[in-house]
Structures are given as structure tokens and as C-alpha cells.
Tab-separated table of C-alpha atoms in Angstrom:
chain	number	residue	atom	x	y	z
S	1	MET	CA	36.630	36.015	60.452
S	2	THR	CA	38.102	38.024	63.444
S	3	THR	CA	35.972	40.910	64.589
S	4	THR	CA	38.107	44.148	65.339
S	5	ALA	CA	37.438	46.654	67.954
S	6	ALA	CA	36.388	49.185	65.292
S	7	GLU	CA	33.720	46.720	63.979
S	8	LEU	CA	32.150	46.385	67.324
S	9	HIS	CA	28.696	47.861	68.080
S	10	LYS	CA	28.554	49.688	71.415
S	11	ILE	CA	25.980	51.015	73.724
S	12	GLU	CA	26.182	52.239	77.505
S	13	SER	CA	24.147	53.459	80.319
S	14	LEU	CA	24.369	54.148	84.113
S	15	ILE	CA	22.323	51.682	86.072
S	16	PRO	CA	19.837	53.696	87.936
S	17	GLY	CA	19.035	53.290	91.591
S	18	ILE	CA	21.668	50.837	92.603
S	19	GLU	CA	25.341	51.202	93.880
S	20	PHE	CA	28.348	49.726	92.084
S	21	ASP	CA	29.039	47.000	94.791
S	22	LYS	CA	25.534	45.735	94.794
S	23	ALA	CA	25.513	45.758	90.937
S	24	ILE	CA	28.558	43.582	90.852
S	25	GLU	CA	27.193	41.173	93.477
S	26	LEU	CA	23.872	40.763	91.572
S	27	PHE	CA	25.418	40.305	88.128
S	28	GLY	CA	28.030	38.058	89.409
S	29	THR	CA	25.262	35.750	90.845
S	30	GLU	CA	23.434	35.853	87.471
S	31	ALA	CA	26.625	35.200	85.449
S	32	LYS	CA	27.144	31.890	87.241
S	33	LEU	CA	23.430	30.923	86.595
S	34	HIS	CA	24.348	31.135	82.886
S	35	ASN	CA	27.697	29.474	83.135
S	36	LEU	CA	29.541	32.777	82.668
S	37	THR	CA	32.355	34.422	84.669
S	38	LEU	CA	32.444	37.968	86.095
S	39	GLU	CA	36.027	38.911	85.828
S	40	GLU	CA	37.601	41.446	88.001
S	41	ILE	CA	39.926	43.759	85.941
S	42	THR	CA	40.412	46.349	88.718
S	43	GLY	CA	38.440	47.006	91.825
S	44	LYS	CA	36.368	49.644	89.637
S	45	HIS	CA	36.229	47.619	86.552
S	46	TYR	CA	34.513	44.136	85.893
S	47	ARG	CA	33.526	42.311	82.719
S	48	VAL	CA	31.600	39.267	81.432
S	49	ASN	CA	32.294	37.698	78.171
S	50	SER	CA	29.429	35.886	76.529
S	51	PRO	CA	28.859	34.201	73.169
S	52	PHE	CA	26.986	37.219	72.019
S	53	GLY	CA	29.073	40.123	73.290
S	54	MET	CA	31.009	41.673	76.169
S	55	VAL	CA	29.438	43.387	79.151
S	56	GLU	CA	31.689	45.722	81.288
S	57	PHE	CA	30.972	47.465	84.598
S	58	VAL	CA	32.884	50.506	85.550
S	59	LYS	CA	32.480	52.419	88.705
S	60	VAL	CA	31.420	56.194	88.220
S	61	ASP	CA	31.231	57.801	91.609
S	62	ALA	CA	29.060	55.409	93.624
S	63	GLN	CA	27.219	54.034	90.516
S	64	ALA	CA	27.897	51.383	87.880
S	65	LYS	CA	28.250	52.394	84.199
S	66	LEU	CA	27.248	49.278	82.065
S	67	MET	CA	28.941	49.017	78.678
S	68	ILE	CA	27.978	46.465	75.986
S	69	SER	CA	30.016	45.689	72.936
S	70	ALA	CA	29.038	43.181	70.397
S	71	PRO	CA	29.895	42.109	66.670
S	72	SER	CA	26.465	42.869	65.326
S	73	GLN	CA	23.338	45.054	66.174
S	74	ASP	CA	21.447	41.844	66.688
S	75	ALA	CA	23.819	40.508	69.307
S	76	LEU	CA	23.894	44.009	70.972
S	77	TYR	CA	20.146	44.159	71.200
S	78	LEU	CA	20.038	40.466	72.539
S	79	VAL	CA	22.639	41.399	75.420
S	80	LYS	CA	20.915	44.728	76.221
S	81	GLU	CA	17.385	43.182	76.564
S	82	SER	CA	18.645	40.489	78.805
S	83	ILE	CA	20.194	42.868	81.115
S	84	GLU	CA	17.090	45.094	81.250
S	85	HIS	CA	14.992	42.013	82.027
S	86	LEU	CA	17.300	41.062	84.723
S	87	ILE	CA	17.306	44.601	86.214
S	88	GLY	CA	13.547	44.787	86.027
S	89	HIS	CA	13.285	41.779	88.265
S	90	ILE	CA	15.688	42.954	91.020
S	91	ASP	CA	13.789	43.482	94.178
S	92	ILE	CA	14.954	46.937	95.052
S	93	ASN	CA	13.793	50.327	94.337
S	94	ILE	CA	15.122	50.775	90.676
S	95	PRO	CA	13.487	53.026	88.045
S	96	PRO	CA	12.054	50.837	85.353
S	97	GLN	CA	14.030	51.975	82.340
S	98	MET	CA	17.671	52.854	81.630
S	99	VAL	CA	18.962	55.722	79.368
S	100	TRP	CA	21.242	54.412	76.642
S	101	SER	CA	23.688	56.064	74.465
S	102	GLY	CA	25.665	54.595	71.432
S	103	ASP	CA	24.931	52.608	68.330
S	104	PHE	CA	21.217	52.514	67.788
S	105	THR	CA	18.508	54.265	65.601
S	106	ALA	CA	15.450	55.580	67.117
S	107	GLY	CA	12.091	54.776	65.655
S	108	VAL	CA	12.983	51.401	64.060
S	109	HIS	CA	12.178	47.966	64.984
S	110	PRO	CA	14.769	46.124	67.215
S	111	PRO	CA	17.503	44.858	64.924
S	112	ASN	CA	16.722	41.306	65.622
S	113	PHE	CA	13.020	41.667	64.932
S	114	LEU	CA	11.561	39.793	61.923
S	115	GLU	CA	7.918	39.785	60.760
S	116	VAL	CA	7.117	36.298	59.195
S	117	ARG	CA	4.186	34.667	57.643
S	118	VAL	CA	2.497	31.415	58.842
S	119	VAL	CA	2.836	28.715	56.137
S	120	ARG	CA	1.161	25.796	57.755
S	121	THR	CA	0.333	24.093	61.153
S	122	ALA	CA	0.163	20.407	61.729
S	123	ALA	CA	-0.332	18.338	64.854
S	124	PHE	CA	2.252	15.575	64.933
S	125	SER	CA	1.278	14.010	68.409
S	126	SER	CA	-1.428	14.372	70.884
S	127	ASN	CA	0.160	17.207	72.585
S	128	PHE	CA	2.328	19.212	70.108
S	129	ILE	CA	1.436	21.308	67.039
S	130	ARG	CA	4.258	22.160	64.549
S	131	VAL	CA	4.072	25.683	63.037
S	132	THR	CA	5.967	26.660	60.023
S	133	VAL	CA	6.797	30.327	59.284
S	134	SER	CA	8.667	31.977	56.320
S	135	ALA	CA	10.006	35.177	55.473
S	136	LYS	CA	12.954	36.811	53.632
S	137	GLY	CA	15.750	37.261	56.047
S	138	ILE	CA	14.753	34.266	58.073
S	139	GLU	CA	18.148	32.435	57.301
S	140	ARG	CA	19.628	34.135	60.408
S	141	PHE	CA	17.511	31.647	62.514
S	142	PHE	CA	19.298	28.717	61.015
S	143	GLU	CA	22.224	29.276	63.262
S	144	GLY	CA	23.564	31.354	65.998
S	145	GLY	CA	20.999	30.170	68.827
S	146	LEU	CA	18.450	27.582	69.391
S	147	HIS	CA	15.849	29.876	70.696
S	148	PHE	CA	13.740	32.909	69.682
S	149	ARG	CA	10.855	34.913	71.029
S	150	LEU	CA	7.483	34.519	69.334
S	151	LEU	CA	5.421	37.796	69.257
S	152	PHE	CA	1.611	37.770	68.679
S	153	PRO	CA	-1.221	40.032	70.021
S	154	LYS	CA	-2.543	38.957	73.452
S	155	ASN	CA	-5.924	40.044	72.177
S	156	PRO	CA	-6.643	38.340	68.824
S	157	SER	CA	-9.153	40.929	67.889
S	158	PHE	CA	-6.528	43.616	67.539
S	159	GLU	CA	-3.962	43.912	64.688
S	160	ALA	CA	-0.257	43.524	65.833
S	161	HIS	CA	1.761	46.597	66.556
S	162	TRP	CA	5.470	45.750	66.930
S	163	PRO	CA	8.110	47.204	69.267
S	164	TYR	CA	10.425	49.861	68.317
S	165	TRP	CA	13.409	51.808	69.845
S	166	ASP	CA	12.942	55.202	71.213
S	167	ASP	CA	15.552	58.030	71.397
S	168	LYS	CA	17.062	56.742	74.677
S	169	GLY	CA	17.755	53.293	73.265
S	170	ARG	CA	14.693	51.758	75.101
S	171	THR	CA	12.464	49.253	73.474
S	172	VAL	CA	8.861	50.567	73.355
S	173	TRP	CA	6.311	47.586	73.631
S	174	PRO	CA	2.606	48.106	72.711
S	175	GLU	CA	0.290	48.401	75.779
S	176	GLY	CA	-3.285	47.895	76.470
S	177	ASP	CA	-5.472	46.205	73.738
S	178	TYR	CA	-2.222	45.903	71.642
S	179	GLU	CA	-0.161	44.032	74.227
S	180	LEU	CA	2.015	41.133	72.740
S	181	MET	CA	2.635	37.706	74.113
S	182	ARG	CA	6.365	36.952	74.050
S	183	PRO	CA	7.036	33.319	74.702
S	184	VAL	CA	10.437	31.690	73.932
S	185	TYR	CA	10.432	28.799	71.349
S	186	THR	CA	13.072	26.546	69.798
S	187	VAL	CA	13.968	26.469	66.145
S	188	ARG	CA	12.947	22.743	65.575
S	189	GLN	CA	13.862	22.515	61.824
S	190	PHE	CA	14.604	24.776	58.948
S	191	ASP	CA	14.454	24.688	55.193
S	192	LYS	CA	16.975	26.719	53.380
S	193	ALA	CA	15.176	26.118	49.873
S	194	VAL	CA	12.037	27.855	50.849
S	195	GLN	CA	13.297	29.999	53.660
S	196	SER	CA	11.283	28.630	56.536
S	197	ILE	CA	11.643	27.497	60.130
S	198	ASP	CA	9.439	25.183	62.153
S	199	PHE	CA	8.787	25.327	65.826
S	200	ASP	CA	6.726	23.048	68.044
S	201	VAL	CA	4.119	24.419	70.467
S	202	PHE	CA	3.178	22.118	73.483
S	203	LEU	CA	-0.512	22.007	73.961
S	204	HIS	CA	-1.778	22.409	77.550
S	205	GLU	CA	-4.798	23.934	79.079
S	206	GLY	CA	-4.656	27.723	79.782
S	207	GLY	CA	-1.684	28.100	77.581
S	208	PRO	CA	-1.875	31.363	75.445
S	209	THR	CA	0.499	30.065	72.766
S	210	ALA	CA	-1.343	26.800	72.630
S	211	ASP	CA	-4.717	28.758	72.018
S	212	TRP	CA	-2.827	30.846	69.366
S	213	ALA	CA	-1.538	27.779	67.556
S	214	ALA	CA	-4.971	26.212	67.472
S	215	ARG	CA	-6.685	29.290	65.713
S	216	VAL	CA	-3.718	30.626	63.464
S	217	ILE	CA	-4.205	29.983	59.854
S	218	GLU	CA	-2.160	30.243	56.553
S	219	GLY	CA	-1.159	33.666	55.872
S	220	ASP	CA	-1.303	35.163	59.358
S	221	THR	CA	1.700	37.259	60.385
S	222	VAL	CA	3.698	37.082	63.669
S	223	GLY	CA	6.796	38.458	64.874
S	224	LEU	CA	10.117	36.788	65.720
S	225	LEU	CA	13.000	38.169	67.903
S	226	GLY	CA	16.296	36.323	67.930
S	227	PRO	CA	17.855	33.959	67.593
S	228	GLY	CA	19.629	33.462	70.895
S	229	GLY	CA	20.214	31.116	73.705
S	230	GLY	CA	22.397	28.148	73.616
S	231	TRP	CA	23.528	25.881	70.579
S	232	ILE	CA	24.141	22.295	69.709
S	233	PRO	CA	26.517	20.843	72.272
S	234	GLU	CA	29.336	18.525	70.952
S	235	ALA	CA	30.800	15.857	73.143
S	236	ASN	CA	31.596	12.118	73.153
S	237	TYR	CA	28.813	11.662	75.620
S	238	LEU	CA	25.556	13.629	76.053
S	239	LEU	CA	23.243	13.780	79.145
S	240	LEU	CA	20.014	15.385	78.076
S	241	ALA	CA	17.152	15.951	80.428
S	242	GLY	CA	14.024	18.031	80.340
S	243	ASP	CA	10.395	18.153	80.478
S	244	GLU	CA	7.727	18.875	77.700
S	245	THR	CA	9.029	22.318	77.059
S	246	ALA	CA	12.569	20.980	76.349
S	247	ILE	CA	11.488	18.234	73.979
S	248	PRO	CA	11.844	20.425	70.829
S	249	ALA	CA	15.384	21.335	71.857
S	250	ILE	CA	16.444	17.938	72.944
S	251	SER	CA	15.153	16.700	69.499
S	252	ARG	CA	17.039	19.113	67.662
S	253	ILE	CA	20.191	18.378	69.536
S	254	LEU	CA	19.700	14.698	68.873
S	255	GLU	CA	19.192	15.028	65.175
S	256	SER	CA	22.257	17.311	64.980
S	257	SER	CA	24.668	15.144	67.272
S	258	LEU	CA	27.761	13.673	65.524
S	259	GLU	CA	27.855	10.160	64.410
S	260	GLY	CA	28.977	7.932	67.284
S	261	THR	CA	28.004	10.275	70.093
S	262	GLU	CA	26.751	8.319	72.951
S	263	GLY	CA	24.598	9.241	75.941
S	264	ALA	CA	21.328	9.254	77.803
S	265	VAL	CA	18.023	11.079	77.453
S	266	VAL	CA	15.649	11.587	80.348
S	267	ILE	CA	12.242	13.275	79.579
S	268	SER	CA	9.458	14.102	82.146
S	269	VAL	CA	5.829	14.097	81.124
S	270	SER	CA	2.595	14.476	83.023
S	271	LYS	CA	1.637	10.809	82.816
S	272	LYS	CA	1.833	7.596	80.828
S	273	GLY	CA	0.393	7.916	77.378
S	274	MET	CA	1.836	11.485	76.922
S	275	GLU	CA	4.948	10.455	75.359
S	276	THR	CA	6.196	12.278	72.083
S	277	PRO	CA	8.174	10.620	69.309
S	278	ILE	CA	11.851	11.370	69.829
S	279	PRO	CA	14.592	10.925	67.216
S	280	LEU	CA	16.917	8.828	69.176
S	281	PRO	CA	20.292	7.876	67.384
S	282	GLU	CA	22.101	4.694	68.082
S	283	GLY	CA	24.177	4.775	71.167
S	284	MET	CA	21.594	6.717	73.123
S	285	SER	CA	19.150	5.526	75.713
S	286	LEU	CA	15.837	7.076	76.535
S	287	GLU	CA	13.914	6.983	79.865
S	288	TRP	CA	10.490	8.516	80.517
S	289	VAL	CA	9.621	10.002	83.964
S	290	TYR	CA	5.998	10.360	84.955
S	291	ARG	CA	5.226	13.448	87.031
S	292	ASP	CA	1.876	12.092	88.434
S	293	ALA	CA	3.959	9.495	90.210
S	294	VAL	CA	7.136	11.289	91.132
S	295	GLY	CA	6.455	15.040	90.778
S	296	HIS	CA	8.779	17.605	89.071
S	297	ASP	CA	11.820	16.494	90.923
S	298	GLY	CA	11.555	12.893	89.556
S	299	LEU	CA	13.372	14.176	86.393
S	300	PHE	CA	16.347	15.594	88.354
S	301	GLU	CA	16.527	12.287	90.430
S	302	ALA	CA	16.506	10.208	87.406
S	303	ALA	CA	19.099	12.388	85.668
S	304	LYS	CA	21.566	12.227	88.524
S	305	GLN	CA	21.461	8.506	88.613
S	306	ILE	CA	22.890	8.190	85.047
S	307	GLU	CA	26.461	6.808	85.170
S	308	ILE	CA	28.546	9.054	83.086
S	309	PRO	CA	31.803	7.434	81.751
S	310	ASP	CA	34.087	10.608	81.806
S	311	ILE	CA	32.817	13.934	83.055
S	312	GLN	CA	35.436	15.841	81.097
S	313	GLU	CA	34.344	14.268	77.734
S	314	ALA	CA	30.591	14.680	78.467
S	315	PHE	CA	28.154	17.518	78.217
S	316	CYS	CA	25.167	17.997	80.610
S	317	TRP	CA	21.969	19.621	79.109
S	318	PHE	CA	19.084	20.095	81.559
S	319	ALA	CA	15.987	22.322	81.074
S	320	ALA	CA	12.741	22.175	83.073
S	321	GLU	CA	10.727	24.176	85.846
S	322	LYS	CA	12.963	26.679	87.509
S	323	LYS	CA	13.081	25.051	90.978
S	324	THR	CA	14.068	21.695	89.472
S	325	ALA	CA	16.711	23.343	87.325
S	326	LYS	CA	18.159	25.036	90.416
S	327	LYS	CA	18.604	21.623	92.164
S	328	ALA	CA	20.219	20.269	88.853
S	329	ARG	CA	22.545	23.053	88.714
S	330	LYS	CA	23.608	22.650	92.219
S	331	HIS	CA	24.253	19.028	91.782
S	332	PHE	CA	25.844	18.784	88.213
S	333	ARG	CA	28.041	22.011	88.641
S	334	ASN	CA	29.000	21.814	92.355
S	335	GLU	CA	29.022	18.101	93.056
S	336	ALA	CA	29.189	16.021	89.774
S	337	GLY	CA	32.052	18.158	88.422
S	338	PHE	CA	30.721	19.605	85.207
S	339	LYS	CA	32.118	23.145	84.233
S	340	ALA	CA	30.814	26.027	82.411
S	341	ASP	CA	32.011	24.914	79.058
S	342	ASN	CA	30.292	21.442	79.271
S	343	CYS	CA	26.985	22.067	81.041
S	344	TYR	CA	23.881	24.042	80.191
S	345	ILE	CA	21.112	24.111	82.793
S	346	ALA	CA	18.225	26.454	82.348
S	347	GLY	CA	14.741	27.107	83.879
S	348	PHE	CA	12.323	27.206	80.959
S	349	TRP	CA	9.285	28.028	83.043
S	350	GLU	CA	8.229	28.663	86.670
S	351	GLU	CA	5.430	26.843	88.552
S	352	ALA	CA	3.056	29.348	90.208
């Protein structure tokens, strides 16, 4: 179904504390990192088209007015939050919040928020717990993006308070004792009959979500924001590479790949004995890389050694620690010849 201009949801704000040219430079760089293009319409008007909506930048005096349009409130919110997250990490003196106007309702939860109930948890390997959650309305997580944010109280002694929109279009997050954890996870499986999804939590020392998964019980409630972030690539040949944080997404992609798809999977784990069952289809190879022997970059080095029959008919999917992902992006995009439409490279976490 084609979305008309009248059906689009829209929101806009001036970007505070930054001049137009600097904003264009920063967002142009960020667009490239996400395989997107910042298109110049005129010298005072730029835009980025993403799978979730369109972002436009218009020069107003010396500032940049940012306008977002999307086919749904969910998509509008996803794009807005991504942009605010980026601006919040720019190392210049920018006020922490923007003032929005447009299509939003103050006092309600974000449109892509859903409170869900934990149905069960089950360990399926030595280092992963599978969590199943269910709720009416969870069907939107069956498609439209592989990932979501999991929301739960940082302090387990306090009842969850969920985010809401204020009258300036800003998301108000609980603070103090009611602060929420907001990690990103992959929808590993879903069950339409019982309206549930599964996600896999990697168990590691000092991991807040791992601690949560170990103590959560049937009937507990948590929040989800999403879905968003990537989808199932389709190509004659798949190169899939990642560390433990990427195993759920890689497994989902492998199980969803078309019959006859060929390719290679490269996975990095801390040491031998920490491997996890992988649903490897016929025609796909699997290589394990052990960080105690080769470090984080061993994943990238192994992946770039894979001989790919035809770059134009292949898809490169790579997710790992941010510094490693940056090296992979430079190689596969700038040297190997992959383009924005057949390459996804992401830093899923950052080493301290």
C-alpha cells in the first residue's frame, strides 16, 4: 500500500546550539555509518531517506530546522529518538533537549512502547538464557525490524515506571530509584498463536540484563520499545560475522534465509568451549574464532579472508565491538566493494 503525504506523521524542531553547516557535516557522517545518504536538495535543504521515515534539514537563519515524516507514530518516534540520541553524544555545548512540535500527544507512553508479561525463561546453552514474553499487540514485533529495547528497573526493589511524552514532544524517563535499563535485543523467534516473542540473553559477569534474566520469574512485567534496526537480508550469498552479542540475530537470519542461499558464518567467542548451537543451513560454512588467542580483531581478520564469489550478488552482515566494526566498515565498504544496499555493519557494544 502506498503512503500518501496526507497520511504521514510529522514532527519538527530547531537543533539548539549548533550551526546549520556543522549539523550537516555531523549528520552526513552519521548517515554513512548507517548505510544512508544525506542528499543535497539545495544549499539550504538536505534530506535522508531511511526505512522508517524521512529526515530533512532546512536552514533557518544560521540554525538547522529538523523535520521528520514517517508513515506511523511508531516509526516517527523511532527516528526522533535516534536523532536525539545522536545529538546527545555530540561533543559540543548543546542543550540536552529539543523542543518539538507536530503529531504527538503529551502524557502518553511512546507509541512504540508495550508492556509485556514474562511467560518463561530457559537456559539453552552454557552462556545463553531464552526469555519468552507475551502481550496483546506484540504482533508488531513479528516484522518491521530485528531489534527492540528491553526496559526494566535498574533497582529491582522498585516497581517499574514507564517513559512518557511531555508537552514539548520529549520523552521523560524515570530517574533516581526508578531509573530503567534499556539494552537492545533481537527478536529471536515468535509465536503467532500465543502472541509471544523470544529473545536470548548472553550471560556474562557484571551484565545487568544477565542478572535480570537470572532472577526474573513467570508473571513479571517488563517494557519493550520497537521494533527497529535492520531486517533479514536476501542474497545469493551471505557473509555473516559477529561475536556473542550477534548470535541471536545471525541465528534468526540463518533460519529465515531462502532455500539455496550459500555463504559463510564467522563467530567470535571468548575461548574454546563457549560455542553455542547455530542453525546452519546446507550450503553455509561456520568458523569459530577465539578471542583469547586472537583478540577482538580476529573476527574481522577471519571475515575478510572469506572468498566471496560475486560481491554484487552477496550481502555482508557484520556486528561486534564498535572499534572492530569500524575496521570492518572501512574494509567491506571502501575496499571490498559492498554498497549501502548489500551491507550492514554495526557496533553492538563498546569496550571500556
